[in-house]
PDB file of C-alpha atoms in Angstrom:
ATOM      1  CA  UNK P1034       6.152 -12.697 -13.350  1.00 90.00           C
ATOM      2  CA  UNK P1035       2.598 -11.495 -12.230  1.00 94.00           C
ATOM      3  CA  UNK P1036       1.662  -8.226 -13.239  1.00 97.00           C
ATOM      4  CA  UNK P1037      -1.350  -6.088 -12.810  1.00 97.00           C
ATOM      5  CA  UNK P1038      -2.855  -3.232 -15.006  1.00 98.00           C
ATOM      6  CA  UNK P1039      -5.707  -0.935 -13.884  1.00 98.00           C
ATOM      7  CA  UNK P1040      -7.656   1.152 -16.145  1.00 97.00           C
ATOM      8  CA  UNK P1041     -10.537   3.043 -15.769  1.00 94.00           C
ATOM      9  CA  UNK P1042     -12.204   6.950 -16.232  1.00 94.00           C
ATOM     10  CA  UNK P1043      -9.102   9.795 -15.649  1.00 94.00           C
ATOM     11  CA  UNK P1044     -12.268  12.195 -15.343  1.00 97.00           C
ATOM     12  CA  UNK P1045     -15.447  11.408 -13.217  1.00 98.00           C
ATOM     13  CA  UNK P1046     -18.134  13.645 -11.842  1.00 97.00           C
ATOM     14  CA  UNK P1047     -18.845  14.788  -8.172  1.00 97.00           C
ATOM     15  CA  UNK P1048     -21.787  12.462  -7.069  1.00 97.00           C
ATOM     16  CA  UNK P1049     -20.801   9.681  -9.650  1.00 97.00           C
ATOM     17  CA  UNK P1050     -19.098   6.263  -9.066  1.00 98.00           C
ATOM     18  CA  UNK P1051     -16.142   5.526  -9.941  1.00 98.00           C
ATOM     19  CA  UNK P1052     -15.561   2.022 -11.565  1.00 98.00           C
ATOM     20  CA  UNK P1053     -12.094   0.553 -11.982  1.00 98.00           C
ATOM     21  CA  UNK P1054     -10.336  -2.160 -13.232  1.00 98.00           C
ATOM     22  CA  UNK P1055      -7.489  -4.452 -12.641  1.00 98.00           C
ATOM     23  CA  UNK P1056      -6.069  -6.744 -15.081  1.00 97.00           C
ATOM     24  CA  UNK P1057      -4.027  -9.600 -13.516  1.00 96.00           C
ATOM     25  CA  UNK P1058      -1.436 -11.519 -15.654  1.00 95.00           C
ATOM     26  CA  UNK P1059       1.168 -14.303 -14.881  1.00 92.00           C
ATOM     27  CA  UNK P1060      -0.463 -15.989 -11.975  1.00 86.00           C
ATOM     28  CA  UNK P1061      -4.126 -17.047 -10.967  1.00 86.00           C
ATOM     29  CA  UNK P1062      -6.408 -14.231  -9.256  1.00 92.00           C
ATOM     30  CA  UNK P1063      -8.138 -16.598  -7.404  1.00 91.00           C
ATOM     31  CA  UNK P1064      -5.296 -18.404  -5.206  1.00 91.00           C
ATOM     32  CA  UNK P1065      -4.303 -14.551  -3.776  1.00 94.00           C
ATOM     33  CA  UNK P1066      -6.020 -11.984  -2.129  1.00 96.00           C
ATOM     34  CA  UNK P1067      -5.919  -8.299  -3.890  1.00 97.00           C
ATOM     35  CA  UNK P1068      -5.730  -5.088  -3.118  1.00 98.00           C
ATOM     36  CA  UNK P1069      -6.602  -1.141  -3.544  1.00 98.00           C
ATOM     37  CA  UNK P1070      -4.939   1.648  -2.602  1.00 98.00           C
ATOM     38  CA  UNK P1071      -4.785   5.115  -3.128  1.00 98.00           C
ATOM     39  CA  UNK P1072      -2.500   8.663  -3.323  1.00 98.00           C
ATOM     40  CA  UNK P1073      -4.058  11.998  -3.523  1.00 98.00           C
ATOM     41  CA  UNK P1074      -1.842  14.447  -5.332  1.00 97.00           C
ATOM     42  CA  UNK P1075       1.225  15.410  -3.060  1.00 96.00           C
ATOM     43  CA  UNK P1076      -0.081  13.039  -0.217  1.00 97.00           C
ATOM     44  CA  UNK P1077       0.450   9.750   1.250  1.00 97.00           C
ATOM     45  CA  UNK P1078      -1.390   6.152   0.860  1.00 98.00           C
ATOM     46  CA  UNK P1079      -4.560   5.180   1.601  1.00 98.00           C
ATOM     47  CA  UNK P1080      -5.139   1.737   2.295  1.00 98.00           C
ATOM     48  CA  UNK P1081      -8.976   1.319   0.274  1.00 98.00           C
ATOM     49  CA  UNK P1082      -9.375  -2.809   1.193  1.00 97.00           C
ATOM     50  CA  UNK P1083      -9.330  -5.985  -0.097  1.00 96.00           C
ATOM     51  CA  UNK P1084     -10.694  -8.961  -1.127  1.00 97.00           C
ATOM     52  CA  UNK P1085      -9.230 -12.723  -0.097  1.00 95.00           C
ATOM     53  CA  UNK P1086      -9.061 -15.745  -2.435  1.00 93.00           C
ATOM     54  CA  UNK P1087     -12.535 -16.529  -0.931  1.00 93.00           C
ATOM     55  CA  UNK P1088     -14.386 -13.228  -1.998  1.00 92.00           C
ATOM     56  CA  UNK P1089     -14.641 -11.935   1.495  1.00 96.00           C
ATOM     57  CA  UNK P1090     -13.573  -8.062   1.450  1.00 97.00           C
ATOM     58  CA  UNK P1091     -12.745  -5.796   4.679  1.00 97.00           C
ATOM     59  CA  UNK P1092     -13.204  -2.434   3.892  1.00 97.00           C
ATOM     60  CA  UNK P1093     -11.324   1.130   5.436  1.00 97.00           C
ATOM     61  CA  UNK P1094     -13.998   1.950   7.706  1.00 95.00           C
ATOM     62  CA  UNK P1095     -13.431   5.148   6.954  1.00 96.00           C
ATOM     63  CA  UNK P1096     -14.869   4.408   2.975  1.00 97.00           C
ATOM     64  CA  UNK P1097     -16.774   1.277   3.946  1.00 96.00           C
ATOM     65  CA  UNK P1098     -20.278   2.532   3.075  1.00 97.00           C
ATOM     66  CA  UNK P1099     -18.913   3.594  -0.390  1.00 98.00           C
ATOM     67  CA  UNK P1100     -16.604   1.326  -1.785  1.00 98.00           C
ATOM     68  CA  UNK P1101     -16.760  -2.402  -2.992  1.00 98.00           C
ATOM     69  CA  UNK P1102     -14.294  -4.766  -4.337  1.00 98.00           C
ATOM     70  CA  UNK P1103     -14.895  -7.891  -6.394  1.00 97.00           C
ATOM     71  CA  UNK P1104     -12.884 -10.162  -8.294  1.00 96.00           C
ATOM     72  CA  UNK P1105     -14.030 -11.549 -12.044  1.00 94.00           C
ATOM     73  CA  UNK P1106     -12.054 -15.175 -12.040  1.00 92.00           C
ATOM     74  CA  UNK P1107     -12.868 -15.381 -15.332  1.00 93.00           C
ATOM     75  CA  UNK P1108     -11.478 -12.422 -16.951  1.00 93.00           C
ATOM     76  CA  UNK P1109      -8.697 -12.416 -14.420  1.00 94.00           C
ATOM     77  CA  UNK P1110      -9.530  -9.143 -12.932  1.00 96.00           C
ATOM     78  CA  UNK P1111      -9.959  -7.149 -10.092  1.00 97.00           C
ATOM     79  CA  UNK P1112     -12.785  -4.509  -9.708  1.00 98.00           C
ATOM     80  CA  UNK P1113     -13.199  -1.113  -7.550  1.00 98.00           C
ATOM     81  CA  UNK P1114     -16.244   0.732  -7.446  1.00 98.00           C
ATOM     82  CA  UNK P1115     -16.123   3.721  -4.943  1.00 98.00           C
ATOM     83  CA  UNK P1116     -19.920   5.834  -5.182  1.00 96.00           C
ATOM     84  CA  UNK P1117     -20.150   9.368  -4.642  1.00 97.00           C
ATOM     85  CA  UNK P1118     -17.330  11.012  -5.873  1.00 98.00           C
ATOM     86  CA  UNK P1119     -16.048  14.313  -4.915  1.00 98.00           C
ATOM     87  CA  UNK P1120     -13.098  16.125  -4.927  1.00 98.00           C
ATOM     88  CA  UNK P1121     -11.421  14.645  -1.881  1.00 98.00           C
ATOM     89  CA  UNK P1122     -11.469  10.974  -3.936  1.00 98.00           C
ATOM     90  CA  UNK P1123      -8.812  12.538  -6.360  1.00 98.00           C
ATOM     91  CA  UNK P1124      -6.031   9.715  -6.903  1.00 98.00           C
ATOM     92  CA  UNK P1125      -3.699   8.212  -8.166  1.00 98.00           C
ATOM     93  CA  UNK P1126      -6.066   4.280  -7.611  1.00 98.00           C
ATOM     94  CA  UNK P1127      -3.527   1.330  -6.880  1.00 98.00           C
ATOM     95  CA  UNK P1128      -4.218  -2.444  -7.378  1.00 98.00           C
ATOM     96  CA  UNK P1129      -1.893  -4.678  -5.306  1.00 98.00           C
ATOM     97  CA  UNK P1130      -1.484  -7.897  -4.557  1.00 97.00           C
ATOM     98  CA  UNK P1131      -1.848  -9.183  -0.900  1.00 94.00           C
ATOM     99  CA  UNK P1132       0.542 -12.003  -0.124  1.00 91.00           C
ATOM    100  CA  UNK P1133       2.574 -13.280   3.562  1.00 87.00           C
ATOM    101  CA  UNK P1134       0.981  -9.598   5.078  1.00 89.00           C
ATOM    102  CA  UNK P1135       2.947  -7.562   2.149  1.00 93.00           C
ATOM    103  CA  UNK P1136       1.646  -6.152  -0.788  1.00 96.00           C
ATOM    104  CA  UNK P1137       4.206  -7.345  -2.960  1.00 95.00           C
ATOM    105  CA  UNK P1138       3.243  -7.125  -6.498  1.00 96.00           C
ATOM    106  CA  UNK P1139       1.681  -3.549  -7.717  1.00 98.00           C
ATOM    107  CA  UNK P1140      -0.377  -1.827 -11.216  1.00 98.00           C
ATOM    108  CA  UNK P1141       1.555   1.387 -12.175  1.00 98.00           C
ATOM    109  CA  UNK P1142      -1.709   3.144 -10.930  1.00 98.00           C
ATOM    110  CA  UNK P1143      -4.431   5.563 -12.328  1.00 98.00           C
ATOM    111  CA  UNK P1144      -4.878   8.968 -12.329  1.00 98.00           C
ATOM    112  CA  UNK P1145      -9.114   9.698 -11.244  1.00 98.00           C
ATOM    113  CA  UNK P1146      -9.900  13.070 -11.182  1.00 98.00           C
ATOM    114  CA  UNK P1147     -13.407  14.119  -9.400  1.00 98.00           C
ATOM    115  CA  UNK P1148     -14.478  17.203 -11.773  1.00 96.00           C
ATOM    116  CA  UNK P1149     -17.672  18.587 -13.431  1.00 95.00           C
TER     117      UNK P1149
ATOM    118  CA  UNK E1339      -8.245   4.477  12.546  1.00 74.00           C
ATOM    119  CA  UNK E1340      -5.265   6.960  12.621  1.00 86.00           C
ATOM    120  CA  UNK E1341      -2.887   7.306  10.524  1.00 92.00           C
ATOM    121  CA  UNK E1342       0.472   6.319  12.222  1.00 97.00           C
ATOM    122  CA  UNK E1343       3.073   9.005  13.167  1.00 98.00           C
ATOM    123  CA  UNK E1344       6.442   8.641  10.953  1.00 98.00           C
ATOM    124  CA  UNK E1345       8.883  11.762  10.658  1.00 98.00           C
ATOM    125  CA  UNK E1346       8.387  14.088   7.357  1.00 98.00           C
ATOM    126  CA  UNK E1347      11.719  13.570   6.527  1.00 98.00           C
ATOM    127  CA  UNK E1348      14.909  12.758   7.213  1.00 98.00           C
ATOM    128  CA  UNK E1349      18.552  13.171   5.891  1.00 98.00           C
ATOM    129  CA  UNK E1350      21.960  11.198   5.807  1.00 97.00           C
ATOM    130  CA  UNK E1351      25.442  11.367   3.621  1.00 97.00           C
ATOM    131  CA  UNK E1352      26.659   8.708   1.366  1.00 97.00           C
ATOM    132  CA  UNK E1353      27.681   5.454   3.409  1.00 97.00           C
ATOM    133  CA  UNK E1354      25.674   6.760   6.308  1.00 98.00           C
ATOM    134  CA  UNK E1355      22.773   5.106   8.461  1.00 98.00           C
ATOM    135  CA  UNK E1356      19.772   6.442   8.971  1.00 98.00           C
ATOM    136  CA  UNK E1357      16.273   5.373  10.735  1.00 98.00           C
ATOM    137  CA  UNK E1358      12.762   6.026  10.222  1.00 98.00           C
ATOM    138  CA  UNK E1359      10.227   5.604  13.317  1.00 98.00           C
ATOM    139  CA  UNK E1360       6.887   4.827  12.592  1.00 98.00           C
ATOM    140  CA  UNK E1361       4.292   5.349  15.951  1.00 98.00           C
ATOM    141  CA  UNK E1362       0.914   3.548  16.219  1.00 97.00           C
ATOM    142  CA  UNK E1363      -0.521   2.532  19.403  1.00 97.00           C
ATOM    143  CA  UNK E1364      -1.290  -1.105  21.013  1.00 96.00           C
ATOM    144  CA  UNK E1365      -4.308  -1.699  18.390  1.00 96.00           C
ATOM    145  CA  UNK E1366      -1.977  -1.260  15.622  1.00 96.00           C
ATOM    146  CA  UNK E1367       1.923  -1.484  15.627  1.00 97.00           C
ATOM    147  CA  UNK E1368       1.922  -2.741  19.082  1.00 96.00           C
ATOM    148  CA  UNK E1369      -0.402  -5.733  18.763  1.00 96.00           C
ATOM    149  CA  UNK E1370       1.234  -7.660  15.537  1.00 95.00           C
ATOM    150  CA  UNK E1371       4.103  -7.943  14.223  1.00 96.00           C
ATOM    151  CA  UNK E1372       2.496  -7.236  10.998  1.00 96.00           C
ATOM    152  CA  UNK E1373       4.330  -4.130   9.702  1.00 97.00           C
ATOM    153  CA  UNK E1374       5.603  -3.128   6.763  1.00 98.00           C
ATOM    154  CA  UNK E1375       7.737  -0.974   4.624  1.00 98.00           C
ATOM    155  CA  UNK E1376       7.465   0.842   1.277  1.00 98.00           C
ATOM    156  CA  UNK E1377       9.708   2.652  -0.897  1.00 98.00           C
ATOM    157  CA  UNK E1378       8.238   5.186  -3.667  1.00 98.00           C
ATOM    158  CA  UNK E1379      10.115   7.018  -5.697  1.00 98.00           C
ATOM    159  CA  UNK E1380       8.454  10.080  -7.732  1.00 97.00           C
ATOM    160  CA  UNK E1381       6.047   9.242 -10.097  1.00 96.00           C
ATOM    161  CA  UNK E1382       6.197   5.249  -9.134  1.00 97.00           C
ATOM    162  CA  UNK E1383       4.752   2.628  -7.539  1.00 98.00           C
ATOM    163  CA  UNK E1384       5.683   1.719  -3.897  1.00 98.00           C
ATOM    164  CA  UNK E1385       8.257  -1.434  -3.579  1.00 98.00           C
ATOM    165  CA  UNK E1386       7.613  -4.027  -0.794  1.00 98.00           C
ATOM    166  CA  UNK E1387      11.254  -3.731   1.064  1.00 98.00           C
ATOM    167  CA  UNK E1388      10.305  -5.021   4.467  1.00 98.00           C
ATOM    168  CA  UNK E1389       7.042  -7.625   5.642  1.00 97.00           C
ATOM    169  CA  UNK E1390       6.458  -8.943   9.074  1.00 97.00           C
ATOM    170  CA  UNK E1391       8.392  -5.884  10.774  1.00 97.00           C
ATOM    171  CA  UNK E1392      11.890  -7.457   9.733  1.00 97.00           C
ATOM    172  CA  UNK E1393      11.532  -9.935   6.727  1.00 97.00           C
ATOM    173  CA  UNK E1394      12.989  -9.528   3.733  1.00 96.00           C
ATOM    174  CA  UNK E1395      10.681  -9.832   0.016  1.00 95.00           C
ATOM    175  CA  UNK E1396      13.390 -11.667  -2.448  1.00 93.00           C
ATOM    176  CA  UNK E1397      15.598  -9.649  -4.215  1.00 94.00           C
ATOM    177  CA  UNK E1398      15.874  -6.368  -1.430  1.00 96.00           C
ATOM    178  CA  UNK E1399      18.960  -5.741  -0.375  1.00 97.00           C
ATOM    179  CA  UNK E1400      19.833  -6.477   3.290  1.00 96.00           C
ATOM    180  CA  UNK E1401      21.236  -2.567   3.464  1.00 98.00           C
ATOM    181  CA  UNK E1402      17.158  -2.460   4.721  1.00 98.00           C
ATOM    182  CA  UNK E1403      16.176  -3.627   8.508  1.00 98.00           C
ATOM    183  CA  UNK E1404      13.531  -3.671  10.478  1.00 98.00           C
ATOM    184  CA  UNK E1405      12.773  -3.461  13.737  1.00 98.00           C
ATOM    185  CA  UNK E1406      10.113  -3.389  16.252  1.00 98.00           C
ATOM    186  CA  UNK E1407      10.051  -1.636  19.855  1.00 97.00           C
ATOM    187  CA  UNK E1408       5.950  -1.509  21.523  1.00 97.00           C
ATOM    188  CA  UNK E1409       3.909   0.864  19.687  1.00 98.00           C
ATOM    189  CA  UNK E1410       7.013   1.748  16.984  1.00 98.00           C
ATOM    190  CA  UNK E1411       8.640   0.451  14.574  1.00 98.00           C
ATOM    191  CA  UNK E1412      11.812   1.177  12.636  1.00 98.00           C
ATOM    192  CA  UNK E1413      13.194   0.866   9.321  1.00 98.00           C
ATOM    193  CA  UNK E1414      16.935   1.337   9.077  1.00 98.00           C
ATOM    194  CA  UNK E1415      18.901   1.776   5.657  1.00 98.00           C
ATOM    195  CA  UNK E1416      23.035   1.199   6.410  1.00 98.00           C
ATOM    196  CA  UNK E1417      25.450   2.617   3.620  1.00 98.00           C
ATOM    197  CA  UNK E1418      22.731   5.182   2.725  1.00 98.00           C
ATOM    198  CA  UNK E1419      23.075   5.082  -1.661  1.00 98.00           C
ATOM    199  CA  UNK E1420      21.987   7.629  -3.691  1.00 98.00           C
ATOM    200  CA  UNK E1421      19.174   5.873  -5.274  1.00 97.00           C
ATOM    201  CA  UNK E1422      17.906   5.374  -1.560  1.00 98.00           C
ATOM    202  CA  UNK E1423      16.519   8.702  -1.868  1.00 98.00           C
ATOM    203  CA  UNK E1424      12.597   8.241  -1.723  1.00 98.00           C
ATOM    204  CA  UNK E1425       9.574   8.207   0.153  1.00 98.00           C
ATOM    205  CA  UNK E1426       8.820   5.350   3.196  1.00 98.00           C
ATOM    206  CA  UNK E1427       5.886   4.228   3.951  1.00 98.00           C
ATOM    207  CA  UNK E1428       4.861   1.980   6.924  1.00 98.00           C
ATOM    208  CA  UNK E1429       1.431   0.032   7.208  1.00 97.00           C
ATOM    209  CA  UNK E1430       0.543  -2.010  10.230  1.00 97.00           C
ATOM    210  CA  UNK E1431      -2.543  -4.585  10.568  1.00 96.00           C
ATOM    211  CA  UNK E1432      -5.217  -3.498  13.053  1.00 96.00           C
ATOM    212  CA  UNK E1433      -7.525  -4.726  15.379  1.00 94.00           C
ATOM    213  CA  UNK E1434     -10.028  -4.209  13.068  1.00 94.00           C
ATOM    214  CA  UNK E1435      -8.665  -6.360  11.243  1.00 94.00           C
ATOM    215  CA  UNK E1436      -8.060  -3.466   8.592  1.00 96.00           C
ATOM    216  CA  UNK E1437      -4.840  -1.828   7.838  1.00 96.00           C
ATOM    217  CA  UNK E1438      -3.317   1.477   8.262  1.00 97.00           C
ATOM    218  CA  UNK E1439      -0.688   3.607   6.635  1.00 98.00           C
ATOM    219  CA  UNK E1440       2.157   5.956   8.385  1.00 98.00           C
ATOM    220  CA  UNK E1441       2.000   9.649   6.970  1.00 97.00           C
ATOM    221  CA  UNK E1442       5.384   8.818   4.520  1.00 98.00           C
ATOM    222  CA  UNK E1443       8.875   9.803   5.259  1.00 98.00           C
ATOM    223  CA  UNK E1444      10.808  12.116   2.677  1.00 98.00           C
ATOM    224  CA  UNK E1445      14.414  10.871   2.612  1.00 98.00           C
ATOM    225  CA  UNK E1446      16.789  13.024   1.164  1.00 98.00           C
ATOM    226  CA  UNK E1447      20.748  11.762   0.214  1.00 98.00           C
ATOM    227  CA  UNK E1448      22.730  14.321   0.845  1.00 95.00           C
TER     228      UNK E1448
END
């Protein structure tokens, strides 16, 4: 059974970058692609990107010049880093799996807050 | 990219049917048949219920359909159950080869 943990800050600071991190168990990262996602408080997702089992990522466009996604094969983990942080980047951060054009396995999520 | 257009919420008894529309345009919903669905209840992570418009993930129950019509698709829960209350989410692939979320869909069991 795969499963996938992300950890990372709760608190960051407007103008910072936020680094996350998801730990992938029960299956190989690098024969999948992965995914982020994200909720603001209240609202609905936000599809962030992804990265394929080759390392190539495609970006929202709307976050593209912020965000990047990489994969560590050998600690079997996924990695967000979204720069300059405000307010509006409050979320609950999603890792997913990417798999047949579903996500289909998902992290229980992390709360980032953008505060000073 | 937009966000795609599904109802805030909807409502149905017991036993009941209901649908949920989700609305893109031809760059979107209307050019693949890559949409799917999510269910979220409070406090969880979304669920995978319905991939390539109408395909089932193992294990979801067949109460949950999909369909597509041009720019919309639907999602269509028969012998509505209590624990089917929840928030839907569609996502369609784009032309940009990104992908896009619907708004979310409160559904309420009456």
């Amino acid at each position: 059974q795969v499963q996938l943990q992300e950890s990372g800050p709760g608190l960051v600071k407007p103008s910072e970058t936020l680094s996350l991190s998801c730990a992938v168990s029960g299956g190989s990262i690098s024969s999948f692609w992965w995914t982020w996602i994200r909720q603001a408080p209240g609202k609905g997702l936000e599809w962030i990107g992804y990265i394929s089992n080759t390392a190539t990522t495609t970006y929202n466009p709307s976050l593209k010049s912020r965000v990047i996604i990489l994969v560590d094969t050998s600690k079997n983990q996924v990695s967000l880093r979204l720069g300059s942080m405000t307010a509006a980047d409050t979320a609950v951060y999603y890792c997913a799996r990417y798999y047949s054009r579903g996500f289909d396995y998902w992290g229980q999520g992390t709360l980032v807050t953008v505060s000073s | 990219q937009s966000a795609l257009t599904q109802p805030a919420s909807v409502s149905g008894s017991p036993g009941q049917s209901i649908t949920i529309s989700c609305t893109g345009t031809s760059s979107d919903v209307g050019g693949y048949n890559y949409v799917s669905w999510y269910q979220q209840h409070p406090g969880k992570a979304p669920k995978l219920m319905i991939y390539d418009v109408s395909k089932w993930p193992s294990g979801v129950s067949t109460r949950f359909s999909g369909s597509k019509s041009g720019n919309t698709a639907s999602l269509t829960i028969s012998g509505l159950q209590a624990e089917d209350e929840a928030d839907y989410y569609c996502i369609s692939y784009t032309t940009s080869y990104t992908w896009v979320f619907g708004g979310g869909t409160k559904l309420t069991v009456l």
